[in-house]
Amino acid sequence: MTGGKVPLSVAVPGPWWTLLTYIGPLCKAGVRVRVPVGKGTRVGLVVDLRLPAEDYDGELREVACVIDEVPVLEASVLPLLRWFCETYLCGIGTAMKTLLPAAFLRGEVMESLPTPLVSSDAARVPGGVSFIYEPNDEVRFARYAEILTDGNPTVISFPLHSAAKRFAGFIDCRTALPDDVKKNTLIYPRSGAASEWRVWKRLSSNDGTIVVIGAQSSAMAPLREVSRFIVEDESNNAWRTIRPPVYNVRSLVAKRALLEKASLILGGRMPSSRAYMKLASDGFQPGGTAVRRKKIIYVDLKLAYSPPVKGVCDALAVSEPLVRETVSALERDSWAVWILDRRGYAGEIICSECGAQVRCGRCGGAMRWEASASRTSCVVCGTREQIPDTCPACSGLLLSARRPGLEALLKLAKSAMTLPVPVISLEDEERKRNVAALQSRPGLVLGTRAALSLCDDINVGMIGWIDADGEARSHEYDARTRAFGLMWESLWRGPRSLERTVLLQTRRPGRDWQMGLDDVDAGWRLFWRRELREREEFTMPPYAALVKVEASIQDSIAMAELLDGGGFEFWVPENSAAGRGTIWLRTKRMSALRRVIEPFFHIKRARRGYPSLTVWH
């Protein structure tokens, strides 16, 4: 070590968990440096000044340059990155790439953080957690707006950007909100937008912003001295990301609030599992809504008329009550929406000879049949392919389509409607753009669950779920929760003064996961009592973490031996993808699990490849 240089542990974005060690000038943790990696250089973050000798036994390479003179991240960010790694089983480099703006990791210059506005972070007292659960959006938004009148720095996050913009418009029209709060309210850009970096630097420099409103990307908005975080619609499944590393943004906000000693408010139409457990222990009594003109109708699919669908083995139910309630809503001068969460003409193609499902050659997802375009499309990655002539597995000639989708429903809906009204499918992008123009002439809209957003813009008097059980049929542990949440949202989304009927075509009317839907005050209490009893019995989240590991066959075998030796409960499904092994496990010992699998994520394995991990808490 020469010239006053010291060893630095640097986190560099990458799939490995290893911290890289370099020689460089003395730097504080949180400073960006450019370091050599392989034959090139990358921007990394100094996270430690200690040299983990067991990680490197050769000559240390030197830091190419120091980008920041002083740390440019809030003091809470590094602990938050470490928590993210421990919770979702990844390296700090992956956490940085996931949570910080891309421009930050390209090394673009930014000003250092100004002097904190308080004398010491230790002087701040943790704010605690409170809850706002109210089925009507307008009532809930009014309560948030009332909270914001105190002028304390607040970040309020929504699961979708459209919802954030709707709330921003709501508070902009409220005269009760002080002018200085309105003036210093900022809408945070979408993640990856060109404006995100400009807003990030603006907030980091303490520009006087009081309120930040945004979607999931706002969870990391660097608002200075933030005293309050609000998570709206906190039970929405959209908070869970799709791209790896899969994580829950709501949990990230909660941890950030704890680290920054800010208060946390969780709100929505119904609570998530962990929020409900906290509410139940505190004896929370939800308040009723002032307007209750909501009605739910169950239709037994076993008794409903199910006309055949040409070219598809299965049928679609278009029951007499469904048509009757649709006509009733149209006669009240409101729109009707039919929801079937399957795009295309059929949801899957099956070989009648071997029983294999036609799957995507790229990711292994199921291929749906899009008759209008004469092709198949992957339901996971969207890859489009020609309709196969033979079974890819056995070369059999007997392929059959199953589970009819929206294209098939469109034909049935047009034949079932007796009124001269427009019938619009949201699969047709051109017609989707025309929905606003047709507001003066109500009609019938067909769509997936995303069609619920229409309740924010037009008068939806009736919502019919063509196959309500399909929402709860997924193999994921929380499928019933998502199904209940969607039906509950169907009842209440939109202006509170509207009269609405929700009709469920189902094989178990009003039973199982549907219990509590017709309790307009707090039906979710009945649902969660039953659901959590079963989850606890089978040791599923939130009582333990559920982890899915996908790796090469060789790595899967080696990992299984280590897990068995470590006393972990795991199982290996038989239908793993070709050349890959899958391991499922549930555990409360996350730190011990990390130690077991950490060797599979060392940087020395870069050419060999790394397993993929998905964690549910």
XYZ file of C-alpha atoms in Angstrom:
617
model
C 0.000 0.000 0.000
C 1.623 3.268 -1.118
C 0.871 6.964 -1.378
C -1.645 6.959 1.474
C -3.975 4.663 -0.425
C -6.163 2.179 1.407
C -8.159 -0.916 0.448
C -11.780 -0.116 -0.470
C -14.681 -2.542 -0.695
C -16.731 -1.510 -3.726
C -20.157 -2.716 -4.854
C -20.385 -2.940 -8.640
C -23.685 -3.622 -10.469
C -23.779 -7.271 -11.494
C -25.472 -10.578 -10.658
C -22.732 -11.617 -8.238
C -22.868 -11.032 -4.496
C -19.132 -10.454 -4.106
C -17.808 -7.058 -3.029
C -14.736 -6.137 -5.081
C -11.644 -4.818 -3.309
C -9.422 -2.078 -4.766
C -6.634 0.238 -3.670
C -7.575 3.906 -3.700
C -7.571 7.179 -1.759
C -9.400 7.279 1.547
C -13.143 7.702 0.801
C -16.272 7.675 2.855
C -18.939 5.044 2.278
C -21.465 6.280 -0.280
C -18.923 7.804 -2.667
C -18.952 6.683 -6.311
C -15.722 5.478 -7.898
C -14.813 4.205 -11.344
C -13.006 0.886 -11.094
C -11.512 -1.652 -13.523
C -13.619 -4.772 -14.042
C -12.290 -7.271 -16.556
C -10.932 -5.347 -19.547
C -13.126 -2.283 -18.969
C -14.254 -0.008 -16.148
C -17.506 0.386 -14.242
C -18.990 2.771 -11.728
C -19.267 1.348 -8.246
C -20.160 2.515 -4.757
C -17.755 2.452 -1.832
C -19.482 0.518 0.938
C -16.657 -0.276 3.351
C -13.025 0.481 4.154
C -12.237 -2.961 5.557
C -10.435 -5.561 3.474
C -12.135 -8.982 3.544
C -8.886 -10.946 3.042
C -10.666 -14.208 2.275
C -12.278 -12.649 -0.821
C -9.078 -11.797 -2.673
C -5.601 -13.299 -2.524
C -3.923 -11.552 -5.473
C -2.551 -8.075 -6.150
C -5.203 -5.396 -5.688
C -6.046 -3.197 -8.693
C -6.284 0.570 -8.269
C -9.379 2.750 -8.442
C -9.412 4.512 -11.822
C -10.949 7.721 -10.430
C -13.085 9.044 -7.594
C -16.296 10.603 -8.948
C -17.643 12.247 -5.789
C -15.625 14.169 -3.200
C -18.224 13.432 -0.509
C -21.175 11.010 -0.285
C -24.086 11.978 -2.540
C -26.652 9.629 -0.997
C -28.678 10.060 2.168
C -27.201 8.223 5.156
C -30.148 5.795 5.153
C -29.546 4.524 1.590
C -26.667 2.127 2.313
C -28.542 0.414 5.189
C -31.565 0.215 2.894
C -29.478 -1.453 0.170
C -28.140 -3.965 2.690
C -31.665 -4.724 3.933
C -32.780 -5.255 0.333
C -29.971 -7.775 -0.204
C -30.791 -9.741 2.930
C -34.529 -9.717 2.302
C -34.589 -10.582 -1.390
C -31.352 -12.588 -1.630
C -29.161 -10.588 -3.984
C -25.918 -8.595 -3.987
C -25.538 -4.891 -3.225
C -24.645 -4.297 -6.868
C -28.000 -5.724 -7.927
C -29.763 -3.641 -5.271
C -28.065 -0.487 -6.585
C -29.061 -1.240 -10.171
C -32.630 -1.935 -9.075
C -33.225 1.028 -6.766
C -31.003 3.866 -8.007
C -31.362 5.856 -11.260
C -29.400 4.555 -14.241
C -27.638 7.936 -14.643
C -26.327 7.672 -11.076
C -24.595 4.408 -11.992
C -23.234 5.881 -15.225
C -21.237 8.289 -13.109
C -23.016 11.480 -14.123
C -22.026 14.380 -11.883
C -24.363 15.590 -9.158
C -23.993 18.067 -6.321
C -23.214 16.821 -2.855
C -26.002 16.779 -0.324
C -26.501 20.047 1.589
C -26.165 20.269 5.337
C -29.041 18.448 7.082
C -31.861 20.671 8.248
C -31.850 19.098 11.721
C -28.893 19.049 14.055
C -28.755 15.258 14.267
C -30.625 12.339 12.826
C -30.706 10.860 16.309
C -32.926 13.777 17.360
C -35.746 12.440 15.222
C -38.254 10.116 16.864
C -39.689 7.198 14.844
C -43.141 8.168 13.659
C -44.884 4.794 13.867
C -47.458 3.203 11.573
C -51.101 4.163 11.038
C -53.808 2.921 8.669
C -56.529 4.376 6.456
C -58.854 1.714 5.019
C -61.933 3.040 3.275
C -63.565 1.429 0.204
C -64.475 4.729 -1.466
C -61.596 6.378 -3.305
C -62.892 9.935 -2.892
C -63.264 9.602 0.882
C -59.792 8.113 1.183
C -58.198 10.768 -1.038
C -59.866 13.501 1.020
C -58.255 12.093 4.172
C -54.830 12.088 2.529
C -55.329 15.697 1.392
C -56.280 16.683 4.937
C -53.083 15.105 6.256
C -50.977 17.056 3.763
C -52.257 20.428 5.046
C -49.708 20.376 7.904
C -46.915 21.092 5.376
C -44.593 18.304 6.563
C -42.395 16.772 3.806
C -44.301 13.742 2.500
C -43.809 11.058 -0.127
C -47.092 9.464 -1.224
C -46.734 6.434 -3.491
C -49.325 4.695 -5.671
C -49.103 1.292 -7.376
C -49.698 2.847 -10.826
C -48.666 6.181 -12.357
C -52.217 6.859 -13.565
C -53.491 6.665 -9.976
C -50.782 9.090 -8.820
C -51.789 11.602 -11.506
C -55.453 11.217 -10.550
C -54.669 12.035 -6.915
C -52.538 15.006 -7.983
C -55.522 16.344 -9.914
C -57.744 15.708 -6.892
C -55.658 17.788 -4.473
C -55.074 20.512 -7.070
C -58.824 21.202 -7.043
C -59.050 21.353 -3.243
C -59.029 24.923 -1.926
C -58.409 23.667 1.638
C -54.830 22.706 0.767
C -52.453 25.610 1.555
C -51.024 27.390 -1.478
C -47.432 26.737 -0.413
C -48.143 22.987 -0.321
C -49.774 23.050 -3.767
C -46.942 25.134 -5.164
C -44.277 22.802 -3.781
C -45.929 19.532 -4.802
C -44.063 17.471 -7.385
C -45.200 14.524 -9.510
C -42.345 12.038 -9.614
C -41.579 10.662 -13.110
C -41.914 7.029 -14.108
C -38.898 4.819 -13.512
C -36.480 5.026 -16.431
C -37.926 8.266 -17.789
C -35.441 10.854 -19.041
C -36.779 13.328 -16.479
C -36.193 11.005 -13.503
C -32.529 11.968 -13.163
C -33.314 15.697 -13.336
C -35.939 15.328 -10.603
C -33.597 13.125 -8.538
C -30.869 15.804 -8.551
C -33.415 18.544 -7.894
C -34.769 16.820 -4.785
C -31.272 15.896 -3.561
C -30.344 19.582 -3.572
C -33.261 20.429 -1.260
C -35.206 22.655 -3.671
C -38.074 23.311 -1.246
C -40.374 20.515 -2.416
C -42.844 19.539 0.305
C -44.909 16.745 -1.263
C -43.797 14.101 -3.776
C -46.561 12.124 -5.512
C -45.632 9.200 -7.730
C -45.876 5.542 -8.634
C -43.475 2.814 -7.541
C -40.385 4.790 -8.586
C -41.204 7.424 -5.951
C -40.298 4.918 -3.231
C -36.668 6.063 -3.590
C -37.381 9.772 -4.222
C -34.614 11.636 -2.296
C -36.918 14.162 -0.621
C -34.892 15.835 2.122
C -35.906 15.458 5.768
C -39.026 13.513 4.813
C -41.274 13.086 7.828
C -44.054 10.936 6.350
C -44.538 8.168 3.796
C -47.994 7.230 2.545
C -48.538 3.984 0.622
C -51.903 4.027 -1.167
C -53.716 0.823 -2.196
C -51.062 -1.059 -0.261
C -52.614 -4.515 -0.789
C -52.517 -4.165 -4.587
C -50.537 -6.978 -6.201
C -48.985 -4.401 -8.559
C -46.597 -3.416 -5.751
C -44.776 -6.676 -6.435
C -42.414 -6.183 -9.342
C -42.264 -8.507 -12.343
C -38.652 -8.253 -13.463
C -35.941 -9.825 -11.288
C -35.077 -9.248 -8.580
C -38.745 -9.592 -7.700
C -39.549 -7.506 -4.612
C -42.412 -5.690 -2.912
C -42.137 -1.906 -3.232
C -44.533 -1.424 -0.309
C -42.088 -3.273 1.983
C -39.240 -1.128 0.651
C -41.118 2.057 1.586
C -41.890 0.675 5.043
C -38.225 -0.103 5.686
C -37.146 3.301 4.411
C -39.623 4.995 6.743
C -38.164 3.040 9.668
C -34.581 3.915 8.759
C -35.381 7.603 8.281
C -37.499 7.709 11.446
C -40.494 8.915 9.474
C -44.130 7.995 10.041
C -45.771 5.464 7.728
C -49.425 5.497 6.634
C -50.809 2.442 4.846
C -54.106 2.916 3.036
C -56.424 1.371 0.499
C -59.712 -0.418 0.018
C -58.505 -3.398 2.080
C -55.326 -4.353 3.983
C -52.592 -6.793 3.006
C -51.943 -9.857 5.167
C -49.313 -8.265 7.413
C -51.300 -5.059 7.782
C -54.378 -7.068 8.745
C -52.409 -8.972 11.380
C -51.316 -5.653 12.882
C -54.864 -4.288 12.715
C -56.327 -7.385 14.341
C -53.823 -7.239 17.188
C -54.642 -3.558 17.777
C -58.425 -4.096 17.706
C -58.920 -1.871 14.654
C -62.567 -1.136 13.773
C -63.033 0.040 10.173
C -65.416 2.871 9.540
C -68.374 2.342 7.239
C -68.888 4.247 4.017
C -71.579 6.879 3.698
C -72.969 5.610 0.390
C -73.709 1.892 -0.009
C -75.545 1.589 -3.280
C -73.612 -1.505 -4.258
C -74.975 -4.925 -5.088
C -73.269 -8.239 -5.706
C -74.918 -11.109 -7.599
C -73.641 -14.682 -7.765
C -74.446 -16.867 -10.764
C -73.830 -20.612 -10.480
C -71.863 -21.605 -13.572
C -73.253 -25.129 -13.356
C -76.707 -23.715 -14.089
C -75.672 -21.046 -16.612
C -76.022 -21.377 -20.374
C -72.618 -21.990 -21.948
C -72.732 -21.716 -25.733
C -69.957 -23.566 -27.599
C -67.025 -21.607 -28.994
C -65.994 -22.564 -32.502
C -62.591 -24.233 -32.583
C -62.210 -24.365 -28.780
C -62.912 -27.367 -26.547
C -64.216 -25.340 -23.601
C -67.291 -23.115 -23.526
C -67.914 -19.596 -22.221
C -70.849 -18.895 -19.934
C -73.074 -15.974 -20.934
C -75.818 -16.366 -18.349
C -79.277 -14.830 -18.434
C -78.583 -12.746 -15.261
C -75.403 -11.408 -16.894
C -77.308 -10.176 -19.943
C -80.212 -8.901 -17.825
C -78.005 -6.835 -15.504
C -76.024 -5.527 -18.468
C -79.199 -4.293 -20.149
C -80.393 -2.784 -16.852
C -77.157 -0.809 -16.486
C -77.362 0.440 -20.068
C -80.942 1.542 -19.558
C -79.747 3.567 -16.532
C -77.465 5.398 -18.970
C -74.294 3.820 -17.562
C -71.642 1.557 -19.018
C -71.312 -2.189 -18.480
C -67.966 -4.003 -18.321
C -67.409 -7.729 -18.809
C -64.069 -9.006 -17.527
C -62.279 -12.118 -18.747
C -58.607 -12.168 -17.846
C -57.516 -14.042 -20.976
C -56.424 -12.290 -24.144
C -56.632 -13.803 -27.601
C -59.087 -16.390 -28.893
C -57.916 -19.203 -26.586
C -55.609 -19.216 -23.578
C -53.689 -22.382 -24.405
C -53.052 -25.049 -27.052
C -52.854 -28.688 -25.933
C -51.751 -31.853 -27.733
C -54.558 -34.410 -27.473
C -52.093 -37.276 -27.972
C -49.453 -36.582 -25.294
C -51.170 -33.877 -23.222
C -48.269 -31.431 -23.620
C -48.966 -27.708 -23.747
C -47.494 -25.617 -26.562
C -44.933 -23.382 -24.876
C -42.709 -20.472 -25.795
C -39.292 -21.468 -27.095
C -37.784 -18.395 -25.468
C -39.038 -18.448 -21.870
C -41.217 -21.563 -21.537
C -44.464 -19.639 -20.990
C -47.811 -20.846 -22.326
C -48.705 -19.813 -25.886
C -52.182 -18.417 -26.484
C -53.998 -18.487 -29.827
C -54.721 -15.111 -31.418
C -57.162 -15.990 -34.171
C -57.532 -12.411 -35.441
C -53.806 -12.313 -36.299
C -53.448 -16.042 -37.153
C -50.605 -16.545 -34.689
C -49.685 -17.594 -31.166
C -48.346 -15.267 -28.474
C -46.514 -16.022 -25.218
C -48.490 -14.951 -22.163
C -45.227 -14.241 -20.281
C -42.766 -12.515 -22.629
C -45.045 -11.703 -25.584
C -43.014 -13.641 -28.163
C -45.109 -14.214 -31.280
C -44.878 -17.368 -33.376
C -46.753 -19.114 -36.156
C -49.490 -21.556 -35.189
C -47.790 -24.989 -35.047
C -48.953 -27.784 -37.346
C -47.737 -30.517 -35.019
C -47.036 -30.944 -31.308
C -43.499 -29.696 -30.473
C -43.167 -32.511 -27.912
C -44.393 -35.624 -29.757
C -45.047 -34.397 -33.333
C -48.681 -35.377 -32.936
C -51.247 -33.907 -35.294
C -54.130 -33.506 -32.828
C -53.747 -30.042 -31.322
C -56.736 -28.489 -29.563
C -57.413 -25.014 -28.176
C -58.739 -24.562 -24.646
C -59.875 -21.780 -22.313
C -61.543 -19.291 -24.688
C -60.455 -15.655 -24.390
C -61.610 -12.136 -25.184
C -61.716 -12.593 -28.955
C -64.195 -15.443 -28.528
C -66.173 -13.481 -25.924
C -66.557 -10.536 -28.322
C -68.539 -12.649 -30.789
C -70.802 -14.023 -28.036
C -71.373 -10.557 -26.540
C -72.443 -9.069 -29.869
C -74.930 -11.866 -30.451
C -76.295 -11.629 -26.881
C -76.926 -7.869 -26.855
C -80.411 -6.829 -27.951
C -79.906 -3.075 -27.517
C -78.307 -0.975 -30.288
C -75.228 -0.047 -28.234
C -71.486 -0.182 -28.982
C -69.666 -3.354 -27.916
C -65.985 -2.567 -27.461
C -63.086 -4.925 -26.818
C -60.072 -3.328 -25.142
C -57.841 -5.746 -27.058
C -58.521 -3.530 -30.043
C -56.182 -0.565 -29.441
C -58.035 1.644 -31.934
C -61.297 1.166 -30.081
C -59.531 1.665 -26.761
C -58.629 5.173 -27.894
C -62.267 5.793 -28.786
C -63.672 4.967 -25.348
C -63.436 8.586 -24.201
C -65.253 9.774 -27.320
C -68.095 7.327 -26.622
C -68.765 8.551 -23.084
C -71.928 10.261 -24.263
C -73.239 6.936 -25.578
C -72.907 4.128 -23.004
C -72.178 0.621 -24.189
C -70.550 -2.684 -23.267
C -66.779 -2.960 -22.789
C -64.896 -6.267 -22.747
C -61.437 -6.461 -21.197
C -59.018 -8.011 -18.743
C -58.705 -6.908 -15.110
C -57.061 -3.717 -16.413
C -60.529 -2.615 -17.572
C -61.309 -1.728 -13.938
C -59.428 1.532 -14.548
C -62.394 2.666 -16.668
C -64.291 3.183 -13.399
C -62.129 6.283 -12.840
C -63.233 7.946 -16.079
C -66.723 6.784 -17.060
C -69.948 5.855 -15.267
C -69.671 2.060 -14.890
C -72.958 0.737 -13.525
C -72.303 -2.974 -13.942
C -69.223 -5.224 -13.889
C -69.561 -8.877 -14.847
C -66.790 -11.408 -14.169
C -67.203 -14.078 -16.838
C -65.049 -16.629 -14.973
C -64.514 -15.329 -11.451
C -62.910 -18.614 -10.352
C -60.167 -18.165 -12.919
C -58.672 -15.378 -10.818
C -58.226 -17.774 -7.880
C -57.069 -20.752 -9.965
C -53.402 -19.764 -10.128
C -50.857 -22.013 -8.416
C -49.402 -19.089 -6.453
C -50.065 -19.044 -2.729
C -51.815 -15.637 -2.799
C -54.148 -16.308 -5.763
C -57.294 -16.178 -3.615
C -56.180 -12.906 -2.052
C -55.758 -11.327 -5.470
C -59.136 -12.680 -6.582
C -60.926 -11.256 -3.525
C -59.112 -7.933 -3.938
C -60.190 -7.621 -7.567
C -63.845 -8.291 -6.734
C -63.718 -5.828 -3.825
C -62.165 -3.234 -6.131
C -64.925 -3.888 -8.676
C -67.497 -2.863 -6.092
C -65.874 0.357 -4.976
C -63.515 1.806 -7.560
C -64.594 5.175 -8.916
C -66.863 7.988 -7.628
C -68.688 7.035 -4.447
C -72.096 8.288 -5.598
C -72.483 5.725 -8.385
C -74.886 2.822 -8.216
C -73.154 -0.377 -9.305
C -73.852 -4.081 -9.615
C -71.051 -6.654 -9.657
C -71.963 -10.082 -11.031
C -69.763 -13.135 -10.489
C -70.161 -16.242 -12.632
C -68.657 -18.893 -10.367
C -68.812 -22.580 -9.461
C -68.941 -21.890 -5.715
C -71.319 -18.920 -5.323
C -70.584 -16.901 -2.189
C -68.326 -19.580 -0.694
C -64.621 -20.211 -0.154
C -62.589 -17.068 -1.034
C -65.770 -15.117 -1.923
C -67.008 -15.047 1.674
C -67.315 -11.466 2.908
C -67.730 -9.756 -0.453
C -71.297 -8.730 0.357
C -70.298 -7.155 3.701
C -69.886 -3.545 2.541
C -68.357 -2.320 5.799
C -65.330 -4.631 6.104
C -65.858 -7.908 4.312
C -62.113 -8.352 4.126
C -62.087 -9.249 7.831
C -64.067 -12.413 7.091
C -61.739 -13.243 4.211
C -58.494 -12.716 6.105
C -59.560 -14.733 9.153
C -60.069 -17.798 6.981
C -57.122 -17.196 4.657
C -54.542 -16.635 7.401
C -55.617 -19.740 9.315
C -54.790 -21.831 6.260
C -51.532 -20.035 5.528
C -50.363 -20.521 9.097
C -51.238 -24.220 8.935
C -49.084 -24.689 5.825
C -46.331 -22.251 6.968
C -46.762 -19.890 4.035
C -46.152 -16.110 3.876
C -46.461 -14.038 6.010
C -45.518 -16.775 8.507
C -42.428 -17.843 6.550
C -40.593 -16.883 3.390
C -41.272 -18.844 0.222
C -38.261 -19.129 -2.083
C -37.982 -20.448 -5.628
C -34.539 -21.320 -7.005
C -33.862 -22.095 -10.657
C -30.383 -23.269 -11.644
C -28.523 -25.702 -13.853
C -29.091 -29.366 -13.086
C -25.581 -29.664 -11.639
C -26.014 -26.632 -9.376
C -29.515 -27.746 -8.340
C -28.206 -31.115 -7.173
C -25.325 -29.510 -5.270
C -27.626 -26.922 -3.693
C -30.181 -29.555 -2.688
C -27.464 -31.472 -0.826
C -26.438 -28.335 1.066
C -30.037 -27.451 1.898
C -30.654 -30.977 3.153
C -27.545 -30.805 5.314
C -28.688 -27.440 6.662
C -32.056 -28.804 7.755
C -34.157 -26.772 5.302
C -37.593 -27.894 4.191
C -37.637 -27.973 0.382
C -39.146 -29.856 -2.539
C -38.217 -30.384 -6.178
C -41.078 -30.408 -8.741
C -40.918 -32.913 -11.561
C -41.801 -30.528 -14.404
C -38.634 -28.410 -14.407
C -37.575 -26.779 -17.676
C -35.141 -28.665 -19.892
C -31.573 -28.338 -18.609
C -32.710 -26.459 -15.495
C -33.617 -27.608 -12.032
C -36.167 -25.957 -9.750
C -36.156 -25.980 -5.957
C -38.950 -24.614 -3.760
C -38.398 -24.031 -0.063
C -40.014 -22.214 2.828
C -38.052 -20.942 5.770
C -37.815 -18.415 8.570
C -34.005 -18.713 8.558
C -33.157 -16.250 5.799
C -29.644 -15.479 7.087
C -28.779 -19.178 7.252
C -30.212 -19.705 3.761
C -28.107 -16.873 2.407
C -24.945 -18.486 3.814
C -25.823 -21.791 2.124
C -26.410 -20.376 -1.353
C -23.873 -17.529 -1.298
C -21.047 -19.610 -2.881
C -23.215 -20.037 -5.995
C -23.098 -16.231 -6.500
C -19.341 -15.620 -6.297
C -17.880 -13.473 -9.065
C -15.551 -16.315 -10.048
C -18.623 -18.148 -11.373
C -19.440 -15.395 -13.886
C -18.729 -17.539 -16.943
C -20.631 -20.475 -15.494
C -23.781 -18.470 -14.820
C -25.836 -17.831 -11.711
C -29.058 -19.311 -10.344
C -32.206 -17.180 -10.363
C -34.032 -16.521 -7.096
C -37.553 -15.368 -6.313
C -38.577 -14.605 -2.728
C -42.069 -14.138 -1.292
C -42.335 -12.810 2.274
